[in-house]
Short mmCIF file of C-alpha atoms in Angstrom, two decimals:
data_model
loop_
_atom_site.label_atom_id
_atom_site.label_comp_id
_atom_site.label_asym_id
_atom_site.label_seq_id
_atom_site.Cartn_x
_atom_site.Cartn_y
_atom_site.Cartn_z
CA MET A 1 115.50 127.76 195.05
CA ASN A 2 118.59 129.87 197.62
CA ILE A 3 117.65 133.13 197.97
CA LEU A 4 119.42 136.55 199.81
CA TYR A 5 117.20 139.09 201.00
CA ALA A 6 118.31 141.91 201.55
CA ILE A 7 117.03 145.03 203.67
CA GLN A 8 117.96 148.52 204.10
CA GLY A 9 118.84 149.18 208.69
CA THR A 10 117.61 153.17 207.64
CA GLY A 11 114.23 153.63 209.50
CA ASN A 12 111.33 151.18 210.49
CA GLY A 13 109.88 150.66 207.66
CA HIS A 14 112.12 147.85 206.00
CA LEU A 15 112.58 145.99 208.59
CA SER A 16 108.62 146.19 209.33
CA ARG A 17 107.81 145.39 205.82
CA ALA A 18 110.52 141.67 206.04
CA LEU A 19 108.81 140.98 209.53
CA ASP A 20 106.16 139.87 206.83
CA ILE A 21 108.62 139.13 203.71
CA VAL A 22 111.18 136.94 205.63
CA PRO A 23 109.08 134.12 206.76
CA LEU A 24 107.08 133.65 203.39
CA LEU A 25 110.05 133.64 201.04
CA GLN A 26 111.49 131.34 203.82
CA GLN A 27 108.44 128.52 203.39
CA ARG A 28 109.07 129.20 199.30
CA ALA A 29 112.86 128.65 199.22
CA SER A 30 114.93 126.08 200.22
CA ARG A 31 118.09 128.74 201.95
CA VAL A 32 116.73 132.09 202.72
CA ASP A 33 120.06 134.05 203.46
CA VAL A 34 119.37 138.24 205.25
CA LEU A 35 121.07 140.47 204.75
CA VAL A 36 120.23 144.00 206.88
CA SER A 37 122.88 146.80 206.19
CA GLY A 38 122.98 150.22 207.72
CA PRO A 39 122.78 152.01 211.69
CA PRO A 40 122.25 149.73 214.20
CA ALA A 41 117.78 150.14 214.24
CA ASP A 42 114.82 149.63 216.29
CA ILE A 43 113.64 147.00 215.64
CA GLU A 44 114.97 143.41 216.02
CA LEU A 45 114.43 140.67 213.73
CA PRO A 46 112.94 137.99 214.72
CA PHE A 47 115.25 135.22 212.36
CA ALA A 48 119.03 135.00 211.80
CA VAL A 49 120.87 137.82 209.71
CA ARG A 50 123.31 136.13 208.01
CA TYR A 51 125.13 139.38 206.46
CA ARG A 52 125.39 142.39 208.68
CA CYS A 53 126.81 145.84 206.67
CA GLN A 54 127.56 148.96 207.07
CA GLY A 55 126.40 150.01 203.53
CA MET A 56 125.26 153.85 202.97
CA GLY A 57 122.65 154.33 205.71
CA PHE A 58 120.86 158.12 206.38
CA VAL A 59 121.41 159.68 209.77
CA PHE A 60 118.39 161.65 211.11
CA GLY A 61 118.89 165.53 211.56
CA LYS A 62 117.12 167.09 214.57
CA LYS A 63 115.30 169.99 212.79
CA GLY A 64 112.92 167.62 209.88
CA GLY A 65 115.44 167.04 207.70
CA VAL A 66 118.76 164.64 207.17
CA ASN A 67 122.23 164.73 208.87
CA PHE A 68 124.08 165.34 205.48
CA VAL A 69 126.66 165.42 207.60
CA LYS A 70 126.42 162.93 209.43
CA THR A 71 125.46 160.59 207.17
CA PHE A 72 128.35 161.44 204.72
CA TRP A 73 130.59 160.67 207.79
CA GLN A 74 129.41 157.79 208.50
CA MET A 75 130.10 156.12 203.99
CA ASN A 76 133.52 155.30 204.69
CA SER A 77 133.63 154.66 200.53
CA ALA A 78 136.52 151.60 201.39
CA ALA A 79 134.75 150.34 203.86
CA PHE A 80 131.42 149.98 200.94
CA LEU A 81 133.57 148.82 198.28
CA ARG A 82 134.54 146.61 200.11
CA GLU A 83 130.92 145.17 201.06
CA ILE A 84 130.69 144.97 197.66
CA ARG A 85 134.06 142.62 196.92
CA LEU A 86 133.10 140.47 199.29
CA LEU A 87 129.32 139.64 199.30
CA PRO A 88 129.31 135.75 197.69
CA VAL A 89 125.46 136.41 195.43
CA GLU A 90 126.54 134.32 193.08
CA ALA A 91 126.19 131.37 195.85
CA TYR A 92 122.30 132.74 195.33
CA ASP A 93 119.43 132.11 192.62
CA VAL A 94 117.53 135.26 193.51
CA VAL A 95 118.85 138.25 195.01
CA ILE A 96 116.09 140.47 196.26
CA SER A 97 117.25 143.99 197.69
CA ASP A 98 114.21 146.61 199.43
CA PHE A 99 116.36 150.07 198.68
CA GLU A 100 119.81 147.76 199.94
CA PRO A 101 122.54 149.11 198.63
CA VAL A 102 125.29 146.78 198.88
CA SER A 103 123.76 143.58 197.32
CA ALA A 104 122.43 145.29 194.49
CA TRP A 105 125.43 147.14 194.12
CA ALA A 106 127.11 143.42 194.54
CA CYS A 107 124.89 141.79 191.24
CA ARG A 108 125.58 144.96 189.26
CA ARG A 109 129.15 144.36 189.91
CA GLN A 110 129.16 141.19 188.50
CA GLY A 111 126.10 141.04 185.57
CA ARG A 112 124.10 139.26 188.10
CA PRO A 113 120.21 139.96 188.38
CA CYS A 114 119.23 142.60 191.41
CA VAL A 115 115.12 142.49 192.56
CA ALA A 116 113.77 145.78 193.90
CA LEU A 117 110.38 144.90 196.27
CA SER A 118 110.53 148.58 197.85
CA HIS A 119 108.36 150.80 198.31
CA GLN A 120 111.20 153.01 196.07
CA SER A 121 110.70 150.75 193.28
CA ALA A 122 106.71 152.19 192.74
CA VAL A 123 107.93 155.69 194.13
CA LEU A 124 109.27 155.61 190.30
CA SER A 125 107.56 154.59 188.14
CA PRO A 126 106.15 157.67 185.87
CA HIS A 127 102.62 156.49 186.63
CA ALA A 128 103.48 156.92 190.62
CA PRO A 129 101.87 160.86 192.42
CA GLN A 130 105.23 163.13 192.07
CA PRO A 131 105.31 166.18 193.79
CA ALA A 132 104.95 169.29 191.74
CA ASN A 133 108.82 170.83 192.39
CA ALA A 134 111.04 168.84 190.16
CA ASP A 135 114.00 167.12 191.72
CA LEU A 136 116.57 166.16 189.78
CA VAL A 137 119.52 165.32 191.79
CA GLY A 138 116.64 163.54 194.10
CA ARG A 139 115.67 161.30 192.08
CA ALA A 140 118.84 160.41 190.76
CA VAL A 141 120.28 159.68 194.11
CA LEU A 142 116.70 157.29 194.53
CA ARG A 143 117.40 155.70 191.47
CA HIS A 144 121.20 154.53 191.19
CA TYR A 145 121.65 153.86 195.75
CA ALA A 146 120.31 150.11 194.99
CA PRO A 147 119.79 149.54 191.30
CA ALA A 148 118.03 147.03 190.32
CA THR A 149 117.35 145.01 186.71
CA HIS A 150 113.68 143.99 188.30
CA HIS A 151 111.61 146.03 190.03
CA TYR A 152 108.81 145.08 191.81
CA GLY A 153 107.34 148.13 193.32
CA PHE A 154 104.77 148.65 197.07
CA HIS A 155 102.22 152.37 197.03
CA PHE A 156 99.82 153.48 199.03
CA GLN A 157 97.30 152.37 195.50
CA ALA A 158 97.98 150.24 192.96
CA TYR A 159 98.91 152.91 190.85
CA ALA A 160 99.95 150.38 187.75
CA PRO A 161 100.77 146.98 187.48
CA HIS A 162 103.67 145.37 189.74
CA ILE A 163 102.81 148.73 191.99
CA GLN A 164 101.02 146.51 194.93
CA THR A 165 99.26 148.42 197.82
CA PRO A 166 101.64 148.54 201.12
CA VAL A 167 102.34 145.51 203.03
CA ILE A 168 101.02 145.32 206.77
CA ARG A 169 102.48 142.98 208.53
CA GLN A 170 100.34 140.80 211.27
CA GLN A 171 101.33 141.93 214.02
CA VAL A 172 98.83 145.37 213.08
CA ARG A 173 96.83 143.27 210.76
CA ALA A 174 95.25 141.35 213.95
CA LEU A 175 95.27 144.75 216.72
CA PRO A 176 91.10 146.01 216.91
CA ALA A 177 91.78 149.13 216.77
CA ARG A 178 90.08 151.71 219.29
CA ASN A 179 89.77 154.81 219.71
CA GLU A 180 91.36 156.27 223.53
CA GLY A 181 91.63 160.10 222.54
CA HIS A 182 95.46 160.87 222.19
CA TYR A 183 97.55 161.21 219.40
CA THR A 184 100.78 159.00 218.27
CA VAL A 185 103.61 161.11 217.26
CA TYR A 186 106.54 159.71 215.00
CA LEU A 187 109.09 162.56 213.66
CA PRO A 188 112.27 160.97 213.87
CA ALA A 189 113.92 164.23 212.44
CA PHE A 190 113.29 166.71 214.93
CA GLU A 191 114.53 166.33 218.38
CA GLU A 192 112.57 166.45 221.45
CA ALA A 193 112.55 169.73 223.02
CA THR A 194 111.28 171.05 220.05
CA LEU A 195 108.50 168.58 219.52
CA VAL A 196 107.44 169.06 222.74
CA LYS A 197 106.92 172.80 222.38
CA ARG A 198 105.41 173.02 219.20
CA LEU A 199 102.67 170.58 220.34
CA ARG A 200 101.97 172.39 223.89
CA TYR A 201 101.78 175.48 222.03
CA LEU A 202 98.85 173.35 219.46
CA SER A 203 97.43 172.01 222.62
CA ARG A 204 97.41 171.92 225.99
CA SER A 205 94.82 169.16 226.40
CA VAL A 206 95.43 167.30 223.67
CA ARG A 207 97.25 164.08 224.93
CA TRP A 208 100.63 163.39 222.42
CA GLU A 209 102.36 160.68 222.43
CA VAL A 210 105.97 161.38 221.55
CA PHE A 211 107.92 158.64 219.90
CA SER A 212 111.68 160.07 219.63
CA LYS A 213 115.26 158.87 218.09
CA HIS A 214 116.76 160.95 220.43
CA SER A 215 115.70 160.34 223.61
CA ARG A 216 116.35 156.58 225.22
CA GLN A 217 114.00 157.22 228.94
CA GLU A 218 110.65 158.58 229.05
CA SER A 219 109.46 161.42 230.35
CA GLU A 220 106.23 163.11 230.71
CA HIS A 221 106.02 167.39 229.56
CA GLY A 222 102.45 168.01 230.99
CA ASN A 223 100.22 166.39 228.30
CA VAL A 224 102.93 165.61 226.13
CA TRP A 225 104.69 161.08 226.80
CA VAL A 226 107.99 160.96 224.70
CA ARG A 227 109.38 157.79 224.60
CA PRO A 228 112.01 156.23 222.88
CA VAL A 229 110.96 154.35 219.78
CA SER A 230 110.10 150.61 220.30
CA GLY A 231 108.19 148.66 218.21
CA ALA A 232 106.05 146.59 220.30
CA ALA A 233 104.72 150.38 221.95
CA PHE A 234 104.87 152.28 219.41
CA VAL A 235 102.44 149.80 217.45
CA ASP A 236 100.06 149.70 220.75
CA SER A 237 100.19 152.76 220.85
CA LEU A 238 98.91 153.99 217.14
CA ALA A 239 96.04 150.37 217.50
CA ARG A 240 94.47 153.20 220.42
CA SER A 241 94.90 156.31 218.63
CA ALA A 242 92.39 159.51 217.82
CA GLY A 243 95.15 159.99 214.58
CA VAL A 244 98.34 159.96 213.65
CA LEU A 245 101.01 163.12 213.19
CA CYS A 246 104.36 161.93 211.92
CA GLY A 247 106.45 162.03 208.78
CA ALA A 248 106.12 160.99 204.81
CA GLY A 249 107.59 157.73 205.15
CA PHE A 250 105.61 155.05 203.81
CA GLU A 251 105.27 152.21 206.35
CA THR A 252 103.65 154.28 209.67
CA PRO A 253 101.20 156.25 206.81
CA ALA A 254 100.06 152.24 205.51
CA GLU A 255 99.02 151.49 209.26
CA ALA A 256 97.49 154.58 209.90
CA LEU A 257 95.41 154.21 207.20
CA TYR A 258 94.48 150.62 207.67
CA LEU A 259 93.75 151.15 211.39
CA GLY A 260 91.71 154.02 210.40
CA LYS A 261 92.97 156.83 212.12
CA LYS A 262 92.97 160.47 210.70
CA LEU A 263 96.42 161.16 209.58
CA LEU A 264 98.52 164.19 209.19
CA VAL A 265 102.64 164.05 207.46
CA VAL A 266 105.53 166.53 207.37
CA PRO A 267 107.86 165.50 205.03
CA MET A 268 111.29 164.95 205.95
CA LYS A 269 113.34 168.22 204.32
CA HIS A 270 115.37 167.42 200.99
CA GLN A 271 114.03 163.66 200.83
CA TYR A 272 113.25 163.30 197.53
CA GLU A 273 110.76 159.59 199.05
CA GLN A 274 108.96 161.57 201.48
CA ALA A 275 108.04 164.46 198.57
CA CYS A 276 106.79 161.74 197.09
CA ASN A 277 104.69 160.05 199.53
CA ALA A 278 103.12 163.82 200.55
CA ALA A 279 102.27 164.16 196.88
CA ALA A 280 100.34 160.66 196.79
CA LEU A 281 98.96 161.04 199.51
CA ALA A 282 97.47 164.71 199.64
CA ALA A 283 95.69 163.46 196.35
CA MET A 284 94.04 160.99 198.87
CA GLY A 285 92.87 163.67 200.98
CA VAL A 286 95.60 163.56 203.93
CA PRO A 287 96.77 167.41 204.98
CA VAL A 288 100.15 168.03 204.63
CA VAL A 289 102.62 170.59 205.99
CA LYS A 290 106.24 171.46 205.08
CA ASN A 291 107.13 172.39 208.63
CA LEU A 292 106.03 172.60 212.87
CA LYS A 293 106.58 176.09 212.19
CA ASP A 294 103.32 179.06 213.34
CA ARG A 295 102.32 179.28 209.52
CA SER A 296 101.32 175.27 209.94
CA LEU A 297 99.52 175.45 212.78
CA ASP A 298 95.85 176.53 211.27
CA VAL A 299 96.09 172.94 209.55
CA LEU A 300 97.39 171.36 212.15
CA ASP A 301 94.30 172.82 214.23
CA GLU A 302 91.92 172.47 211.57
CA TRP A 303 93.04 168.41 211.74
CA LEU A 304 93.18 168.20 215.66
CA ARG A 305 89.15 169.88 215.11
CA PHE A 306 87.76 168.62 211.86
CA GLY A 307 90.12 165.68 210.33
CA GLN A 308 88.45 162.61 209.45
CA PRO A 309 90.24 158.65 208.39
CA ILE A 310 90.35 157.82 204.82
CA PRO A 311 89.37 154.88 203.37
CA VAL A 312 91.77 152.19 202.09
CA ASP A 313 91.14 149.18 201.03
CA TYR A 314 94.46 146.86 201.79
CA PRO A 315 94.29 143.59 201.41
CA ASP A 316 96.91 140.76 202.31
CA ALA A 317 98.67 140.20 198.90
CA THR A 318 102.48 140.39 199.87
CA GLY A 319 102.21 135.75 199.76
CA ALA A 320 100.88 136.46 195.90
CA VAL A 321 103.67 139.47 195.06
CA LEU A 322 106.31 136.28 196.33
CA ASP A 323 104.38 134.00 193.79
CA GLN A 324 104.90 135.91 190.55
CA LEU A 325 108.02 137.54 191.57
CA LEU A 326 109.48 133.34 191.70
CA ALA A 327 107.60 132.54 189.15
CA ASP A 328 109.42 135.56 187.26
CA ALA A 329 112.65 134.63 188.24
CA GLN A 330 112.31 130.29 187.97
CA ALA A 331 110.92 131.81 183.69
CA GLY A 332 114.09 133.82 183.57
CA TRP A 333 112.12 137.01 183.94
CA PRO A 334 110.07 136.53 180.27
CA ALA A 335 109.44 140.95 180.48
CA PRO A 336 110.15 143.87 182.60
CA ALA A 337 108.35 144.29 185.79
CA LEU A 338 107.75 147.71 186.61
CA VAL A 339 110.79 149.70 184.32
CA VAL A 340 112.13 152.53 186.10
#
């Protein structure tokens, strides 16, 4: 079986999941080619990437949301259409997309199956938690950004068949979790100066370890240590932390929960997926704040003083999920998986 595994490169979550999924696919197939689209990422992959595409990535802003001006500027439609046209999806028995648009639209163009193996597939399920305020546009973007014919999803809980608990990479599973008292912060949609100001205002005694996509070198600001994003350094900080303050993405909150860390999330503005994640985490008991402004400080302060980890059970079932997916493919997709 020849497999194309396509990864959305925006952010680090999809690439982190690929660190476990690609080796498992390589054990199960005669050929696995990897495609990565989007802007340059912070994680280096330890395996060959056959296709690197511009795709349609999202650019983080510095005020808590997506920078739509830069995002749309880099969406060169002519280049995107050319990538769709030139990608040889017909050469593969199975095309698996982790929310990757070039492979998904290339399959749509040729009328071929495309398998979504992603968190976004679970978010779109009617069984998954939804935010109180409906966002029809955001849901439509999530549905059509990387369209697929079959769906297998990952979420914070197994809300329905074909929704599995998160892929916790082996690097994280092997970590000896401990509490050295600091708090790990990853809020890529905020600039360094804003984070330093708000965190020092919140507490000048707590040690904050901030990982910033906008910083190129380390800097110390009293009790706030700002560091460039680095996979190994971030995972080490996460394992040693007392708690994690991060966006309402998927992989980082999931890894924090798995490691037994108390967690507080700040959903990115105008990002439907993160609103859905925040709803799911809130239902589990994780505190959620909309921003880092003064009106959120009471919740943050209470979390610092009294917050507790939320217990979860995230077994290592990634291999079983891939076995089911490939068995369904070989059987000709006998039933739809997770209709969205």
